[in-house]
PDB file of C-alpha atoms in Angstrom:
ATOM      1  CA  MET A1436      41.570  -1.054  -9.705  1.00 59.00           C
ATOM      2  CA  SER A1437      38.188  -2.704 -10.143  1.00 70.00           C
ATOM      3  CA  THR A1438      36.214  -2.346 -13.346  1.00 85.00           C
ATOM      4  CA  PHE A1439      33.123  -4.091 -11.927  1.00 92.00           C
ATOM      5  CA  ARG A1440      29.988  -1.990 -12.260  1.00 93.00           C
ATOM      6  CA  MET A1441      26.322  -2.680 -11.698  1.00 92.00           C
ATOM      7  CA  GLU A1442      24.140   0.183 -12.877  1.00 93.00           C
ATOM      8  CA  HIS A1443      20.414   0.424 -12.166  1.00 93.00           C
ATOM      9  CA  LYS A1444      18.609   2.255 -14.932  1.00 93.00           C
ATOM     10  CA  ASN A1445      15.184   3.850 -14.974  1.00 92.00           C
ATOM     11  CA  PRO A1446      15.000   5.633 -18.310  1.00 94.00           C
ATOM     12  CA  GLU A1447      12.838   8.706 -18.606  1.00 94.00           C
ATOM     13  CA  GLY A1448       9.465   7.795 -20.020  1.00 95.00           C
ATOM     14  CA  LEU A1449       9.144   4.647 -17.878  1.00 94.00           C
ATOM     15  CA  PHE A1450       7.470   4.265 -14.500  1.00 94.00           C
ATOM     16  CA  GLN A1451       9.775   5.021 -11.544  1.00 91.00           C
ATOM     17  CA  SER A1452       9.251   2.557  -8.663  1.00 92.00           C
ATOM     18  CA  LYS A1453      10.785   2.051  -5.232  1.00 90.00           C
ATOM     19  CA  ALA A1454      10.023  -1.676  -5.598  1.00 92.00           C
ATOM     20  CA  PHE A1455      11.895  -2.451  -8.820  1.00 94.00           C
ATOM     21  CA  SER A1456      14.273  -1.081 -11.449  1.00 95.00           C
ATOM     22  CA  GLN A1457      13.524  -1.033 -15.166  1.00 95.00           C
ATOM     23  CA  ALA A1458      16.976  -2.228 -16.323  1.00 95.00           C
ATOM     24  CA  ILE A1459      20.341  -3.159 -14.850  1.00 94.00           C
ATOM     25  CA  THR A1460      23.660  -3.340 -16.652  1.00 93.00           C
ATOM     26  CA  VAL A1461      26.618  -5.293 -15.302  1.00 94.00           C
ATOM     27  CA  SER A1462      30.114  -4.779 -16.669  1.00 92.00           C
ATOM     28  CA  GLY A1463      33.631  -5.702 -15.701  1.00 93.00           C
ATOM     29  CA  LYS A1464      34.845  -8.794 -13.886  1.00 94.00           C
ATOM     30  CA  ALA A1465      31.703 -10.215 -12.308  1.00 95.00           C
ATOM     31  CA  LYS A1466      30.612 -13.442 -10.657  1.00 96.00           C
ATOM     32  CA  THR A1467      26.989 -14.412 -11.281  1.00 97.00           C
ATOM     33  CA  ILE A1468      24.953 -16.158  -8.598  1.00 98.00           C
ATOM     34  CA  TYR A1469      21.887 -18.044  -9.838  1.00 98.00           C
ATOM     35  CA  ILE A1470      19.383 -18.621  -7.047  1.00 98.00           C
ATOM     36  CA  GLY A1471      17.166 -21.662  -7.465  1.00 98.00           C
ATOM     37  CA  GLY A1472      13.481 -21.437  -6.576  1.00 97.00           C
ATOM     38  CA  GLN A1473      13.112 -20.819  -2.853  1.00 98.00           C
ATOM     39  CA  ASN A1474       9.902 -21.367  -0.946  1.00 97.00           C
ATOM     40  CA  ALA A1475       9.088 -21.505   2.761  1.00 98.00           C
ATOM     41  CA  VAL A1476      10.925 -24.744   3.513  1.00 97.00           C
ATOM     42  CA  ASN A1477      13.417 -24.384   6.371  1.00 97.00           C
ATOM     43  CA  ALA A1478      16.756 -26.160   6.864  1.00 97.00           C
ATOM     44  CA  SER A1479      14.939 -29.175   8.362  1.00 97.00           C
ATOM     45  CA  GLY A1480      12.761 -29.557   5.264  1.00 95.00           C
ATOM     46  CA  GLU A1481       9.638 -28.354   7.073  1.00 96.00           C
ATOM     47  CA  LEU A1482       7.193 -25.911   5.524  1.00 97.00           C
ATOM     48  CA  VAL A1483       7.043 -22.730   7.596  1.00 97.00           C
ATOM     49  CA  GLY A1484       3.738 -20.833   7.830  1.00 97.00           C
ATOM     50  CA  PRO A1485       1.172 -23.027   6.058  1.00 95.00           C
ATOM     51  CA  GLY A1486      -1.584 -20.745   4.773  1.00 93.00           C
ATOM     52  CA  ASP A1487       0.296 -17.546   5.703  1.00 97.00           C
ATOM     53  CA  LEU A1488       1.797 -15.677   2.732  1.00 97.00           C
ATOM     54  CA  GLU A1489       3.678 -13.179   4.894  1.00 97.00           C
ATOM     55  CA  VAL A1490       5.408 -15.855   6.968  1.00 98.00           C
ATOM     56  CA  GLN A1491       6.174 -17.952   3.883  1.00 98.00           C
ATOM     57  CA  THR A1492       7.610 -14.929   2.063  1.00 97.00           C
ATOM     58  CA  LYS A1493       9.880 -14.128   4.993  1.00 98.00           C
ATOM     59  CA  GLN A1494      11.160 -17.731   5.102  1.00 98.00           C
ATOM     60  CA  ALA A1495      11.825 -17.767   1.339  1.00 98.00           C
ATOM     61  CA  LEU A1496      13.700 -14.460   1.676  1.00 98.00           C
ATOM     62  CA  HIS A1497      15.713 -15.803   4.625  1.00 98.00           C
ATOM     63  CA  ASN A1498      16.660 -18.750   2.395  1.00 98.00           C
ATOM     64  CA  ILE A1499      17.746 -16.319  -0.331  1.00 98.00           C
ATOM     65  CA  ALA A1500      19.711 -14.264   2.212  1.00 98.00           C
ATOM     66  CA  THR A1501      21.508 -17.466   3.277  1.00 98.00           C
ATOM     67  CA  ILE A1502      22.446 -18.242  -0.334  1.00 98.00           C
ATOM     68  CA  LEU A1503      23.644 -14.680  -0.908  1.00 98.00           C
ATOM     69  CA  ALA A1504      25.671 -14.642   2.322  1.00 98.00           C
ATOM     70  CA  SER A1505      27.354 -17.912   1.322  1.00 98.00           C
ATOM     71  CA  GLU A1506      28.804 -15.966  -1.628  1.00 97.00           C
ATOM     72  CA  HIS A1507      29.558 -12.794   0.398  1.00 97.00           C
ATOM     73  CA  ALA A1508      26.618 -11.022  -1.226  1.00 97.00           C
ATOM     74  CA  SER A1509      23.440  -9.330  -0.002  1.00 97.00           C
ATOM     75  CA  PHE A1510      20.066  -8.227  -1.329  1.00 97.00           C
ATOM     76  CA  ALA A1511      21.865  -5.175  -2.772  1.00 96.00           C
ATOM     77  CA  ASN A1512      23.588  -7.551  -5.228  1.00 97.00           C
ATOM     78  CA  LEU A1513      20.317  -8.840  -6.688  1.00 97.00           C
ATOM     79  CA  VAL A1514      19.827  -8.204 -10.378  1.00 97.00           C
ATOM     80  CA  LYS A1515      16.582 -10.125 -10.956  1.00 98.00           C
ATOM     81  CA  LEU A1516      13.821 -11.764  -8.924  1.00 97.00           C
ATOM     82  CA  ASN A1517      11.063 -13.934 -10.347  1.00 98.00           C
ATOM     83  CA  ILE A1518       8.228 -14.272  -7.857  1.00 97.00           C
ATOM     84  CA  TYR A1519       5.560 -16.922  -8.329  1.00 98.00           C
ATOM     85  CA  LEU A1520       2.417 -16.592  -6.206  1.00 98.00           C
ATOM     86  CA  VAL A1521      -0.592 -18.876  -5.924  1.00 97.00           C
ATOM     87  CA  SER A1522      -3.532 -17.244  -7.698  1.00 97.00           C
ATOM     88  CA  GLY A1523      -5.548 -15.065  -5.364  1.00 96.00           C
ATOM     89  CA  SER A1524      -2.515 -14.058  -3.283  1.00 96.00           C
ATOM     90  CA  ASP A1525      -1.958 -10.365  -2.595  1.00 96.00           C
ATOM     91  CA  PRO A1526       1.494  -9.282  -3.832  1.00 95.00           C
ATOM     92  CA  ARG A1527       1.397  -6.326  -1.424  1.00 95.00           C
ATOM     93  CA  VAL A1528       1.702  -8.822   1.463  1.00 96.00           C
ATOM     94  CA  GLY A1529       4.881 -10.180  -0.114  1.00 93.00           C
ATOM     95  CA  TYR A1530       6.278  -6.694  -0.722  1.00 94.00           C
ATOM     96  CA  LYS A1531       5.652  -5.755   2.931  1.00 96.00           C
ATOM     97  CA  ALA A1532       7.531  -8.899   3.995  1.00 96.00           C
ATOM     98  CA  PHE A1533      10.374  -8.029   1.604  1.00 94.00           C
ATOM     99  CA  LEU A1534      10.727  -4.576   3.177  1.00 95.00           C
ATOM    100  CA  GLU A1535      10.836  -6.144   6.645  1.00 96.00           C
ATOM    101  CA  VAL A1536      13.509  -8.691   5.688  1.00 96.00           C
ATOM    102  CA  ALA A1537      15.628  -6.846   3.106  1.00 94.00           C
ATOM    103  CA  GLY A1538      14.763  -3.245   3.844  1.00 93.00           C
ATOM    104  CA  GLU A1539      14.094  -0.604   1.224  1.00 93.00           C
ATOM    105  CA  LEU A1540      16.885  -0.977  -1.315  1.00 93.00           C
ATOM    106  CA  GLU A1541      18.406   2.169  -2.785  1.00 93.00           C
ATOM    107  CA  HIS A1542      18.646   0.320  -6.087  1.00 94.00           C
ATOM    108  CA  PRO A1543      16.022  -2.454  -6.250  1.00 94.00           C
ATOM    109  CA  PRO A1544      16.378  -5.429  -8.615  1.00 96.00           C
ATOM    110  CA  LEU A1545      14.341  -6.216 -11.685  1.00 96.00           C
ATOM    111  CA  VAL A1546      11.156  -7.991 -10.594  1.00 96.00           C
ATOM    112  CA  THR A1547       8.638 -10.197 -12.368  1.00 97.00           C
ATOM    113  CA  VAL A1548       5.562 -11.405 -10.481  1.00 96.00           C
ATOM    114  CA  LEU A1549       3.509 -14.278 -11.882  1.00 97.00           C
ATOM    115  CA  PHE A1550       0.405 -16.011 -10.577  1.00 98.00           C
ATOM    116  CA  VAL A1551       0.238 -19.801 -10.799  1.00 98.00           C
ATOM    117  CA  SER A1552      -2.527 -22.254  -9.984  1.00 97.00           C
ATOM    118  CA  GLU A1553      -0.451 -24.325  -7.530  1.00 95.00           C
ATOM    119  CA  PHE A1554       2.972 -25.714  -6.659  1.00 95.00           C
ATOM    120  CA  ALA A1555       4.193 -29.308  -6.399  1.00 92.00           C
ATOM    121  CA  ARG A1556       3.778 -29.071  -2.618  1.00 91.00           C
ATOM    122  CA  PRO A1557       0.119 -27.978  -2.204  1.00 89.00           C
ATOM    123  CA  SER A1558       0.619 -25.872   0.966  1.00 95.00           C
ATOM    124  CA  VAL A1559       3.300 -23.692  -0.653  1.00 97.00           C
ATOM    125  CA  LEU A1560       1.999 -20.210  -1.516  1.00 98.00           C
ATOM    126  CA  LEU A1561       5.035 -18.763  -3.303  1.00 98.00           C
ATOM    127  CA  GLU A1562       8.405 -19.476  -4.840  1.00 98.00           C
ATOM    128  CA  ILE A1563      11.169 -16.982  -5.614  1.00 98.00           C
ATOM    129  CA  ASP A1564      14.209 -17.458  -7.838  1.00 98.00           C
ATOM    130  CA  GLY A1565      16.764 -14.881  -8.798  1.00 97.00           C
ATOM    131  CA  ILE A1566      20.100 -13.723 -10.095  1.00 98.00           C
ATOM    132  CA  ALA A1567      22.728 -11.705  -8.244  1.00 98.00           C
ATOM    133  CA  VAL A1568      26.185 -10.457  -9.212  1.00 98.00           C
ATOM    134  CA  ILE A1569      29.280  -9.599  -7.243  1.00 97.00           C
ATOM    135  CA  GLU A1570      32.759  -8.585  -8.233  1.00 95.00           C
ATOM    136  CA  ASP A1571      34.841 -11.612  -9.189  1.00 93.00           C
ATOM    137  CA  ASN A1572      38.034 -11.379  -7.159  1.00 87.00           C
ATOM    138  CA  ASP A1573      39.465 -14.720  -8.319  1.00 79.00           C
TER     139      ASP A1573
END
């Protein structure tokens, strides 16, 4: 019998959002997946969607989905996302893209959104890193 549990918490007195949870607890035998910063670079190393935040967000999320799938996980297993956007970007564009790629999650992850002046590759408009957990069956 598994003891793995991931509980999304939204304590009374805090804002309730469909986009993010306020806290998540993980207990039991878990495997943690740390997702390095993903931007809109495809498998060939080419930047997808220069100047287009929606297209770049979708590519970054497809990269994250690939990482998650390689560990038999999905967006539902996300605990935390850190989203870095170039200053002046509209986070609502990114959220719309997230809904199109990942769908509306019953239990969304923790989310932090930060604005930065630029990235190492000047045409990049965002970068997303994260943490996911799955049951450790080893």
